[in-house]
Coordinates of C-alpha atoms in Angstrom, one line a residue:
X1 CA -40.6 39.0 113.4
X2 CA -42.9 40.9 115.7
X3 CA -43.0 44.7 116.2
X4 CA -44.4 45.8 119.6
X5 CA -45.1 49.2 121.1
X6 CA -44.9 49.2 124.9
X7 CA -45.9 51.8 127.4
X8 CA -44.8 51.0 131.0
X9 CA -46.1 53.5 133.6
X10 CA -45.2 53.5 137.3
X11 CA -46.7 56.1 139.6
X12 CA -46.2 56.6 143.4
X13 CA -48.5 58.9 145.4
X14 CA -46.8 59.5 148.8
X15 CA -48.7 59.9 152.0
X16 CA -46.4 62.7 153.1
X17 CA -44.1 65.0 151.2
X18 CA -40.8 63.6 150.1
X19 CA -37.9 66.0 150.5
X20 CA -35.4 64.1 148.2
X21 CA -35.0 60.8 146.4
X22 CA -32.5 58.9 144.4
X23 CA -33.8 56.3 141.9
X24 CA -32.8 53.8 139.1
X25 CA -35.2 52.6 136.4
X26 CA -34.5 49.5 134.3
X27 CA -37.2 49.8 131.7
X28 CA -35.2 50.1 128.4
X29 CA -35.0 46.8 126.5
X30 CA -31.8 45.3 125.2
X31 CA -30.7 45.3 121.6
X32 CA -29.1 41.9 120.9
X33 CA -29.2 39.1 118.3
X34 CA -32.9 38.4 119.0
X35 CA -34.4 41.9 119.3
X36 CA -33.8 45.4 118.2
X37 CA -35.0 48.6 120.0
X38 CA -36.2 51.0 117.4
X39 CA -37.2 53.8 119.9
X40 CA -37.0 54.2 123.7
X41 CA -37.8 57.2 125.8
X42 CA -38.1 57.3 129.6
X43 CA -39.8 60.3 131.1
X44 CA -39.8 61.3 134.7
X45 CA -42.2 63.5 136.6
X46 CA -41.7 65.9 138.3
X47 CA -39.8 67.2 135.3
X48 CA -37.2 68.9 137.5
X49 CA -35.5 65.6 138.1
X50 CA -31.8 65.4 137.1
X51 CA -31.6 62.4 134.7
X52 CA -28.7 60.4 133.4
X53 CA -28.2 57.0 131.8
X54 CA -25.5 54.3 132.0
X55 CA -25.0 50.5 131.5
X56 CA -24.6 48.5 134.6
X57 CA -22.3 45.5 135.1
X58 CA -24.9 43.2 133.5
X59 CA -25.3 45.3 130.4
X60 CA -28.7 46.8 131.3
X61 CA -29.5 50.3 130.3
X62 CA -30.2 52.2 133.6
X63 CA -32.0 55.6 133.8
X64 CA -30.8 57.2 137.0
X65 CA -32.5 60.3 138.4
X66 CA -32.6 62.2 141.6
X67 CA -35.1 64.8 142.9
X68 CA -33.6 67.2 145.4
X69 CA -36.8 69.2 145.8
X70 CA -40.0 68.5 147.8
X71 CA -42.5 66.3 145.9
X72 CA -45.7 64.4 146.6
X73 CA -45.8 62.2 143.5
X74 CA -43.4 60.3 141.3
X75 CA -44.2 59.0 137.8
X76 CA -41.9 57.1 135.4
X77 CA -43.2 56.4 131.9
X78 CA -41.2 54.3 129.4
X79 CA -42.3 54.4 125.7
X80 CA -40.7 51.6 123.7
X81 CA -40.9 50.3 120.1
X82 CA -39.0 47.0 119.6
X83 CA -38.7 44.3 117.0
X84 CA -38.4 40.7 118.2
X85 CA -37.1 37.8 116.1
X86 CA -36.3 34.8 118.2
X87 CA -35.3 31.6 116.5
X88 CA -35.5 28.9 119.2
X89 CA -34.8 25.4 117.8
X90 CA -34.1 22.0 119.2
X91 CA -30.3 21.7 119.4
X92 CA -28.4 18.9 117.6
X93 CA -26.5 16.6 120.0
X94 CA -23.2 17.9 118.7
X95 CA -24.2 21.4 119.9
X96 CA -24.6 20.2 123.5
X97 CA -21.6 20.2 125.8
X98 CA -21.0 17.3 128.2
X99 CA -20.9 17.4 132.0
X100 CA -17.2 17.2 131.9
X101 CA -16.9 20.4 129.9
X102 CA -19.4 22.1 132.3
X103 CA -17.2 21.2 135.2
X104 CA -13.9 22.3 133.5
X105 CA -11.9 25.2 134.9
X106 CA -12.4 27.1 131.7
X107 CA -16.3 26.9 131.9
X108 CA -16.4 27.5 135.6
X109 CA -14.3 30.7 135.0
X110 CA -16.3 31.9 132.0
X111 CA -19.7 31.4 133.7
X112 CA -18.6 32.4 137.2
X113 CA -21.5 34.9 137.5
X114 CA -24.1 32.3 136.6
X115 CA -23.1 29.2 138.6
X116 CA -23.1 30.1 142.3
X117 CA -26.5 30.3 144.1
X118 CA -27.7 33.8 144.8
X119 CA -29.7 35.0 147.8
X120 CA -33.0 34.3 145.9
X121 CA -32.1 31.2 143.9
X122 CA -31.0 28.8 146.6
X123 CA -33.7 26.1 146.4
X124 CA -33.1 24.5 149.8
X125 CA -32.1 21.0 151.0
X126 CA -35.3 19.3 149.9
X127 CA -35.0 20.3 146.2
X128 CA -31.2 19.7 146.3
X129 CA -32.1 16.1 147.3
X130 CA -34.6 15.7 144.5
X131 CA -32.7 17.1 141.5
X132 CA -30.0 14.4 141.2
X133 CA -32.7 11.9 140.6
X134 CA -34.5 14.1 138.0
X135 CA -31.3 14.6 135.9
X136 CA -29.7 11.2 136.3
X137 CA -28.5 9.6 133.0
X138 CA -29.3 12.7 131.0
X139 CA -27.0 15.1 129.1
X140 CA -27.2 18.8 130.2
X141 CA -29.9 19.8 127.7
X142 CA -32.1 16.8 128.6
X143 CA -31.4 17.5 132.3
X144 CA -32.7 21.1 132.0
X145 CA -35.8 20.0 130.2
X146 CA -36.4 17.3 132.8
X147 CA -36.1 20.0 135.6
X148 CA -38.7 22.1 133.8
X149 CA -41.1 19.2 133.4
X150 CA -40.6 18.2 137.1
X151 CA -41.4 21.8 138.1
X152 CA -44.5 21.9 136.0
X153 CA -45.9 19.0 138.0
X154 CA -45.0 20.5 141.4
X155 CA -45.4 24.3 141.2
X156 CA -48.6 26.4 140.7
X157 CA -48.6 29.9 139.4
X158 CA -50.6 32.1 141.8
X159 CA -50.7 35.9 141.6
X160 CA -50.1 37.7 144.9
X161 CA -48.8 34.5 146.7
X162 CA -45.3 35.9 147.3
X163 CA -43.3 39.1 147.6
X164 CA -40.2 40.4 145.7
X165 CA -38.2 39.2 148.7
X166 CA -39.4 35.6 148.5
X167 CA -36.6 33.2 147.7
X168 CA -36.8 29.9 145.8
X169 CA -36.8 27.8 148.9
X170 CA -39.8 29.7 150.4
X171 CA -41.7 29.4 147.1
X172 CA -41.0 25.7 147.0
X173 CA -42.3 25.3 150.6
X174 CA -45.7 26.6 149.6
X175 CA -45.6 25.0 146.1
X176 CA -46.7 28.2 144.5
X177 CA -45.5 31.6 143.3
X178 CA -45.4 34.2 140.6
X179 CA -43.2 34.3 137.5
X180 CA -40.1 35.5 139.3
X181 CA -40.4 32.6 141.9
X182 CA -40.7 30.0 139.2
X183 CA -37.7 31.5 137.5
X184 CA -35.7 31.5 140.7
X185 CA -36.5 27.9 141.5
X186 CA -35.6 26.7 138.0
X187 CA -32.4 28.7 138.1
X188 CA -31.5 27.3 141.5
X189 CA -32.2 23.7 140.4
X190 CA -30.0 24.1 137.3
X191 CA -27.2 25.7 139.1
X192 CA -27.3 22.9 141.7
X193 CA -26.2 20.4 139.1
X194 CA -23.6 22.6 137.4
X195 CA -25.6 24.2 134.6
X196 CA -25.1 28.0 134.2
X197 CA -28.4 29.9 134.5
X198 CA -29.5 33.5 134.6
X199 CA -32.6 35.5 135.4
X200 CA -34.3 37.5 132.7
X201 CA -36.8 40.3 133.2
X202 CA -38.9 42.0 130.5
X203 CA -42.3 42.2 129.1
X204 CA -44.8 39.7 127.8
X205 CA -47.6 40.3 125.3
X206 CA -50.2 37.9 126.8
X207 CA -52.5 37.4 123.9
X208 CA -51.3 36.3 120.5
X209 CA -54.9 36.4 119.1
X210 CA -55.0 40.2 119.5
X211 CA -55.1 42.0 116.2
X212 CA -52.5 44.3 114.8
X213 CA -53.0 47.8 116.4
X214 CA -55.1 46.4 119.3
X215 CA -53.7 47.6 122.7
X216 CA -53.8 45.0 125.5
X217 CA -52.9 45.0 129.2
X218 CA -49.4 43.5 129.1
X219 CA -47.2 42.2 131.9
X220 CA -43.8 42.7 133.4
X221 CA -42.5 39.2 133.2
X222 CA -39.6 37.0 134.3
X223 CA -38.1 33.9 132.7
X224 CA -34.6 32.3 132.5
X225 CA -31.8 31.3 130.2
X226 CA -29.4 28.5 130.7
X227 CA -26.2 27.4 128.9
X228 CA -25.5 23.9 127.6
X229 CA -23.3 24.8 124.7
X230 CA -25.4 27.9 123.8
X231 CA -27.7 30.1 125.7
X232 CA -31.3 28.9 125.6
X233 CA -34.5 30.3 127.1
X234 CA -37.4 28.9 129.1
X235 CA -40.5 30.6 130.5
X236 CA -41.6 28.3 133.4
X237 CA -44.8 30.2 133.9
X238 CA -46.0 29.4 130.4
X239 CA -44.0 26.1 130.0
X240 CA -42.3 27.1 126.7
X241 CA -39.2 29.0 125.4
X242 CA -39.4 32.7 125.2
X243 CA -40.9 33.7 121.8
X244 CA -41.5 36.8 119.7
X245 CA -44.0 38.2 122.3
X246 CA -41.2 38.2 125.0
X247 CA -39.2 41.4 125.2
X248 CA -35.9 41.2 127.2
X249 CA -35.1 44.2 129.4
X250 CA -32.4 42.9 131.7
X251 CA -30.4 39.8 132.8
X252 CA -28.9 39.2 136.2
X253 CA -28.3 36.6 138.9
X254 CA -31.8 37.0 140.3
X255 CA -34.5 39.7 140.6
X256 CA -32.3 41.9 142.9
X257 CA -30.1 42.7 139.9
X258 CA -32.9 43.8 137.6
X259 CA -35.8 45.6 139.4
X260 CA -37.7 47.9 137.0
X261 CA -37.6 50.7 139.6
X262 CA -35.8 51.1 142.9
X263 CA -34.6 54.0 145.0
X264 CA -34.2 55.6 148.4
X265 CA -36.0 58.6 149.7
X266 CA -36.4 60.9 152.7
X267 CA -39.9 61.4 153.9
X268 CA -43.0 60.0 152.2
X269 CA -44.6 58.2 155.1
X270 CA -45.6 55.3 152.8
X271 CA -47.2 55.5 149.4
X272 CA -49.8 54.1 147.0
X273 CA -48.3 52.4 143.9
X274 CA -50.0 52.1 140.5
X275 CA -48.3 50.2 137.6
X276 CA -49.6 49.6 134.1
X277 CA -48.1 48.0 131.0
X278 CA -49.8 48.5 127.7
X279 CA -48.6 46.6 124.6
X280 CA -49.7 47.0 121.0
X281 CA -48.6 44.8 118.2
X282 CA -47.6 47.0 115.3
X283 CA -46.5 44.3 112.8

């Protein structure tokens, strides 16, 4: 078990005055079988913003706020304390479903959100031609691990190499990307052979050697989960399952379902963005 304190700060300074804006923040982690949120507060500035919360279709806690007054800055700060206790283990063969069950009408119906390709996960014809050879002769769990191993030999993590609108096919074309691109490509490859897969966004404490109470520069991060009889996780950026230093905030079909902050505004004339994530291990 790991207890983490996370402060996620996002600030916009607009070039011109904004007259009104409508926004959604997805910065509150989930409470589930692998983590428990002990405290979570989202503060919005200017403080005159009208704030409400709800859960979206995917189960993510959304902080919605609108500002119907002129403003030149926007800041959203999320303060979180969460305990993570993941128990990833190698599944027994009896726990893994076969390809016939994955293709059954019942499974196709139950996982209908996680099987079709999304706008960002479609890997393109070249990858679709490669994957059958990668997974040939393997059960679904072995196939997923083979896809991850294949990706590790082909893709390079490179900060700043893509944008949030980059899809899996474009990332594959340049053989590099950031965490969300690697997640999209892996998801698209798994979906192409009938394995349900979903995108996970959250936070990552990047340095396990940091001492208790030491604050480090953390990261907003992305990884994936796939189903082969049970949901299992994989972080293709770090080539391992999600662990106790991964904090899940949201799950969706791809990044478009889970952006930390999005909105529409009137005015602004462009802006300067500053984002920071500070993580402290408490226990």
